[in-house]
Short mmCIF file of C-alpha atoms in Angstrom, two decimals:
data_model
loop_
_atom_site.label_atom_id
_atom_site.label_comp_id
_atom_site.label_asym_id
_atom_site.label_seq_id
_atom_site.Cartn_x
_atom_site.Cartn_y
_atom_site.Cartn_z
CA ALA A 30 12.31 21.72 4.93
CA GLN A 31 8.93 22.44 2.88
CA SER A 32 5.58 24.00 3.86
CA VAL A 33 2.48 25.02 1.51
CA THR A 34 -0.12 28.03 2.20
CA GLN A 35 -3.38 27.89 1.17
CA LEU A 36 -4.99 31.25 1.75
CA ASP A 37 -8.52 30.38 1.30
CA SER A 38 -9.97 27.98 3.51
CA GLN A 39 -13.25 27.94 1.58
CA VAL A 40 -14.29 29.27 -2.19
CA PRO A 41 -18.18 29.67 -2.74
CA VAL A 42 -18.64 30.21 -6.38
CA PHE A 43 -21.86 29.63 -9.03
CA GLU A 44 -21.85 27.35 -11.41
CA GLU A 45 -20.15 28.06 -14.89
CA ALA A 46 -18.18 30.85 -13.20
CA PRO A 47 -14.29 30.47 -13.19
CA VAL A 48 -12.38 29.83 -9.86
CA GLU A 49 -8.59 29.77 -8.90
CA LEU A 50 -7.54 28.26 -5.98
CA ARG A 51 -4.25 29.62 -4.57
CA CYS A 52 -1.23 27.53 -3.66
CA ASN A 53 1.77 29.34 -2.16
CA TYR A 54 4.80 26.94 -1.23
CA SER A 55 8.18 27.55 0.79
CA SER A 56 11.34 25.35 0.01
CA SER A 57 15.16 25.64 0.29
CA VAL A 58 15.23 23.25 -2.82
CA SER A 59 13.67 22.40 -5.98
CA VAL A 60 10.12 20.73 -5.55
CA TYR A 61 7.65 18.80 -7.03
CA LEU A 62 3.89 20.17 -7.05
CA PHE A 63 0.66 18.40 -6.86
CA TRP A 64 -3.09 19.10 -6.21
CA TYR A 65 -5.40 16.36 -4.53
CA VAL A 66 -9.11 16.28 -4.64
CA GLN A 67 -10.93 14.86 -2.01
CA TYR A 68 -14.68 14.47 -2.40
CA PRO A 69 -16.96 14.31 0.80
CA ASN A 70 -16.00 11.14 2.62
CA GLN A 71 -13.67 9.71 0.06
CA GLY A 72 -9.95 9.43 -0.04
CA LEU A 73 -7.30 11.65 -1.99
CA GLN A 74 -7.32 11.69 -5.74
CA LEU A 75 -4.32 13.40 -7.27
CA LEU A 76 -5.75 16.14 -9.97
CA LEU A 77 -2.45 16.90 -11.45
CA LYS A 78 1.05 17.27 -10.72
CA TYR A 79 3.88 19.18 -11.89
CA LEU A 80 7.46 16.92 -12.23
CA SER A 81 9.18 19.11 -14.78
CA GLY A 82 8.85 20.61 -18.34
CA SER A 83 5.88 22.72 -19.21
CA THR A 84 5.01 24.92 -16.52
CA LEU A 85 1.43 24.60 -17.06
CA VAL A 86 -0.30 21.51 -16.25
CA GLU A 87 -3.60 20.32 -17.31
CA SER A 88 -6.07 17.61 -15.95
CA ILE A 89 -8.41 15.63 -17.51
CA ASN A 90 -11.62 17.56 -16.04
CA GLY A 91 -10.51 20.91 -17.29
CA PHE A 92 -8.42 22.16 -14.12
CA GLU A 93 -4.98 23.68 -14.82
CA ALA A 94 -2.42 24.92 -12.80
CA GLU A 95 0.78 26.97 -13.63
CA PHE A 96 4.20 26.69 -11.70
CA ASN A 97 5.71 29.85 -11.03
CA LYS A 98 8.98 29.57 -9.17
CA SER A 99 9.63 33.57 -8.97
CA GLN A 100 6.47 33.51 -7.26
CA THR A 101 6.57 30.04 -5.45
CA SER A 102 3.22 29.46 -6.45
CA PHE A 103 0.94 26.89 -8.09
CA HIS A 104 -2.18 28.14 -8.43
CA LEU A 105 -5.27 25.78 -9.78
CA ARG A 106 -7.73 26.97 -12.29
CA LYS A 107 -11.09 26.35 -13.92
CA PRO A 108 -12.54 28.58 -16.46
CA SER A 109 -16.07 27.25 -15.69
CA VAL A 110 -16.88 25.00 -12.53
CA HIS A 111 -19.39 22.37 -12.51
CA ILE A 112 -22.03 21.52 -9.49
CA SER A 113 -19.77 18.22 -9.31
CA ASP A 114 -16.33 20.09 -8.53
CA THR A 115 -17.64 20.79 -5.37
CA ALA A 116 -14.65 19.05 -2.79
CA GLU A 117 -11.98 20.26 -0.38
CA TYR A 118 -8.78 20.77 -2.88
CA PHE A 119 -5.37 19.99 -1.40
CA CYS A 120 -1.93 21.40 -2.59
CA ALA A 121 1.01 19.51 -1.80
CA VAL A 122 4.85 19.81 -2.22
CA LEU A 123 7.58 17.28 -2.74
CA GLY A 124 11.07 18.54 -2.04
CA TRP A 125 14.14 17.20 -4.03
CA GLY A 126 16.67 15.13 -1.68
CA THR A 127 14.85 16.43 1.47
CA GLY A 128 13.74 13.41 3.46
CA PHE A 129 12.21 10.53 1.77
CA GLN A 130 9.69 11.54 -0.88
CA LYS A 131 6.89 12.63 2.15
CA LEU A 132 4.36 15.21 0.64
CA VAL A 133 3.73 18.24 2.52
CA PHE A 134 0.29 19.26 2.27
CA GLY A 135 -1.55 22.70 2.80
CA THR A 136 -4.45 23.07 4.78
CA GLY A 137 -6.83 22.77 1.88
CA THR A 138 -9.60 25.02 0.52
CA ARG A 139 -13.16 24.13 0.29
CA LEU A 140 -14.79 24.59 -3.28
CA LEU A 141 -18.47 24.98 -2.95
CA VAL A 142 -20.52 25.10 -6.29
CA SER A 143 -23.84 26.73 -6.11
CA PRO A 144 -26.35 26.98 -9.24
CA GLU B 10 -6.03 1.17 -12.77
CA PRO B 11 -3.84 -0.23 -10.37
CA GLU B 12 -5.16 0.84 -6.58
CA VAL B 13 -3.95 0.93 -2.99
CA THR B 14 -6.33 -0.98 -1.29
CA GLN B 15 -7.15 0.04 2.56
CA THR B 16 -9.34 -1.95 5.05
CA PRO B 17 -11.22 -1.71 7.24
CA SER B 18 -12.84 1.66 5.56
CA HIS B 19 -14.04 2.43 9.26
CA GLN B 20 -13.19 1.26 12.62
CA VAL B 21 -14.54 1.94 16.03
CA THR B 22 -12.15 1.26 19.00
CA GLN B 23 -12.33 1.80 22.88
CA MET B 24 -9.60 3.90 24.20
CA GLY B 25 -6.65 1.67 25.45
CA GLN B 26 -7.36 -0.76 22.63
CA GLU B 27 -4.73 -1.79 20.01
CA VAL B 28 -5.58 -1.34 16.46
CA ILE B 29 -3.86 -2.22 13.15
CA LEU B 30 -5.02 -0.40 10.00
CA ARG B 31 -4.16 -2.47 6.69
CA CYS B 32 -3.16 -1.46 3.22
CA VAL B 33 -2.46 -3.56 -0.06
CA PRO B 34 -0.19 -1.28 -1.89
CA ILE B 35 0.04 -1.57 -5.56
CA SER B 36 2.14 -4.77 -6.59
CA ASN B 37 5.45 -3.23 -8.12
CA HIS B 38 5.75 -0.36 -5.56
CA LEU B 39 8.49 -0.42 -3.19
CA TYR B 40 7.94 2.74 -0.92
CA PHE B 41 5.27 3.13 1.34
CA TYR B 42 3.49 5.66 3.49
CA TRP B 43 1.05 6.24 6.08
CA TYR B 44 -0.49 9.59 6.29
CA ARG B 45 -3.41 10.97 8.70
CA GLN B 46 -5.98 13.55 8.25
CA ILE B 47 -7.59 14.50 11.52
CA LEU B 48 -11.29 15.60 10.36
CA GLY B 49 -11.38 19.18 8.88
CA GLN B 50 -7.31 19.38 9.21
CA LYS B 51 -4.77 19.01 6.58
CA VAL B 52 -3.01 15.95 5.62
CA GLU B 53 -0.06 14.99 7.62
CA PHE B 54 2.79 12.59 7.43
CA LEU B 55 3.32 9.75 9.80
CA VAL B 56 6.23 7.61 8.32
CA SER B 57 7.74 6.23 5.12
CA PHE B 58 8.99 2.57 4.62
CA TYR B 59 11.30 1.36 2.20
CA ASN B 60 13.29 -2.02 2.21
CA ASN B 61 11.49 -3.50 5.09
CA GLU B 62 12.73 -0.44 7.51
CA ILE B 63 11.28 2.97 8.54
CA SER B 64 13.15 5.48 6.61
CA GLU B 65 11.53 8.47 8.08
CA LYS B 66 9.13 9.37 10.59
CA SER B 67 7.40 12.29 11.59
CA GLU B 68 7.15 13.49 15.45
CA ILE B 69 3.66 12.23 15.35
CA PHE B 70 4.97 8.61 15.07
CA ASP B 71 5.82 8.05 18.78
CA ASP B 72 6.36 4.64 20.52
CA GLN B 73 2.52 3.80 20.49
CA PHE B 74 2.76 3.41 16.54
CA SER B 75 4.58 0.76 14.64
CA VAL B 76 4.65 -0.51 10.80
CA GLU B 77 5.09 -3.67 9.61
CA ARG B 78 5.00 -5.49 6.07
CA PRO B 79 4.48 -8.99 7.38
CA ASP B 80 4.03 -10.91 3.98
CA GLY B 81 5.34 -9.06 1.30
CA SER B 82 1.93 -7.44 0.26
CA ASN B 83 0.31 -6.06 2.87
CA PHE B 84 1.60 -2.91 4.76
CA THR B 85 0.06 -2.49 8.34
CA LEU B 86 -0.04 0.36 11.28
CA LYS B 87 -0.53 -0.49 14.30
CA ILE B 88 -1.61 1.59 17.44
CA ARG B 89 -0.99 -0.34 20.53
CA SER B 90 -3.00 1.99 22.93
CA THR B 91 -5.51 4.24 21.15
CA LYS B 92 -6.00 7.90 22.46
CA LEU B 93 -8.92 10.03 21.65
CA GLU B 94 -6.75 11.85 19.69
CA ASP B 95 -5.72 9.22 17.55
CA SER B 96 -9.61 9.36 15.83
CA ALA B 97 -8.58 10.42 12.20
CA MET B 98 -8.73 9.42 8.74
CA TYR B 99 -5.70 7.28 7.78
CA PHE B 100 -4.34 6.96 4.50
CA CYS B 101 -1.73 4.43 2.86
CA ALA B 102 0.34 5.61 -0.09
CA SER B 103 2.69 3.73 -2.26
CA HIS B 104 4.86 4.59 -5.17
CA ASP B 105 7.38 2.75 -7.50
CA ARG B 106 10.38 4.84 -8.08
CA GLY B 107 11.37 8.29 -6.47
CA LEU B 108 10.44 11.45 -6.85
CA GLY B 109 6.62 11.62 -7.13
CA TYR B 110 5.94 9.33 -10.00
CA GLY B 111 3.12 7.00 -9.79
CA TYR B 112 2.06 8.50 -5.94
CA THR B 113 -1.10 6.82 -5.21
CA PHE B 114 -3.00 6.90 -2.13
CA GLY B 115 -5.70 4.43 -0.87
CA SER B 116 -9.43 5.49 -0.06
CA GLY B 117 -8.25 5.54 3.95
CA THR B 118 -9.70 4.07 7.02
CA ARG B 119 -11.43 6.15 9.22
CA LEU B 120 -10.64 5.53 12.87
CA THR B 121 -12.77 6.71 15.56
CA VAL B 122 -11.59 6.25 19.33
CA VAL B 123 -14.67 6.63 21.72
#
């Protein structure tokens, strides 16, 4: 079985500052990794994903995440945040060959960007 | 861009009543899921569905829950006798092949049981 740990329940940051949202996972098999974003009163939007290849993946709005197999991490970073990045961010893992493609989510990190 | 559509966006029901949450997955997708998110908590897997049958379900998905793909386009989640603790956001998801490709979520149905 897989599990995901997001240690920070809330991360306050000032606009234009850098941010890192931490995600660690546990799995006995190889995994695919995802970050989803949820804006207030909205659904889940895929932010970025790691399936294979380059361990550094980027989104269209400036976020990036790096898959680190040795540290079992997939931290999300952005060098300069905007007010509009305020949202809940969920890390999720999908295990190869275990179960039927179900995503296992972390508890989420609320990013609060203030002026 | 293709979307997974969920209706209604918000449903209020009395405890003990049956509810049906509806989803229209992306048309060429073959794998379907329901997840739920209790307010302020993480998103939890409920059930997966492929080839007109349940392929996996969580311990949350007890006998009060059922899923159906009645007409080849809709994918429904039924709760037979709702309880207060069923109040949550329910998300439908689908994808077209295995291993995480094209995994798309709907915008969710907020179910409130009173």
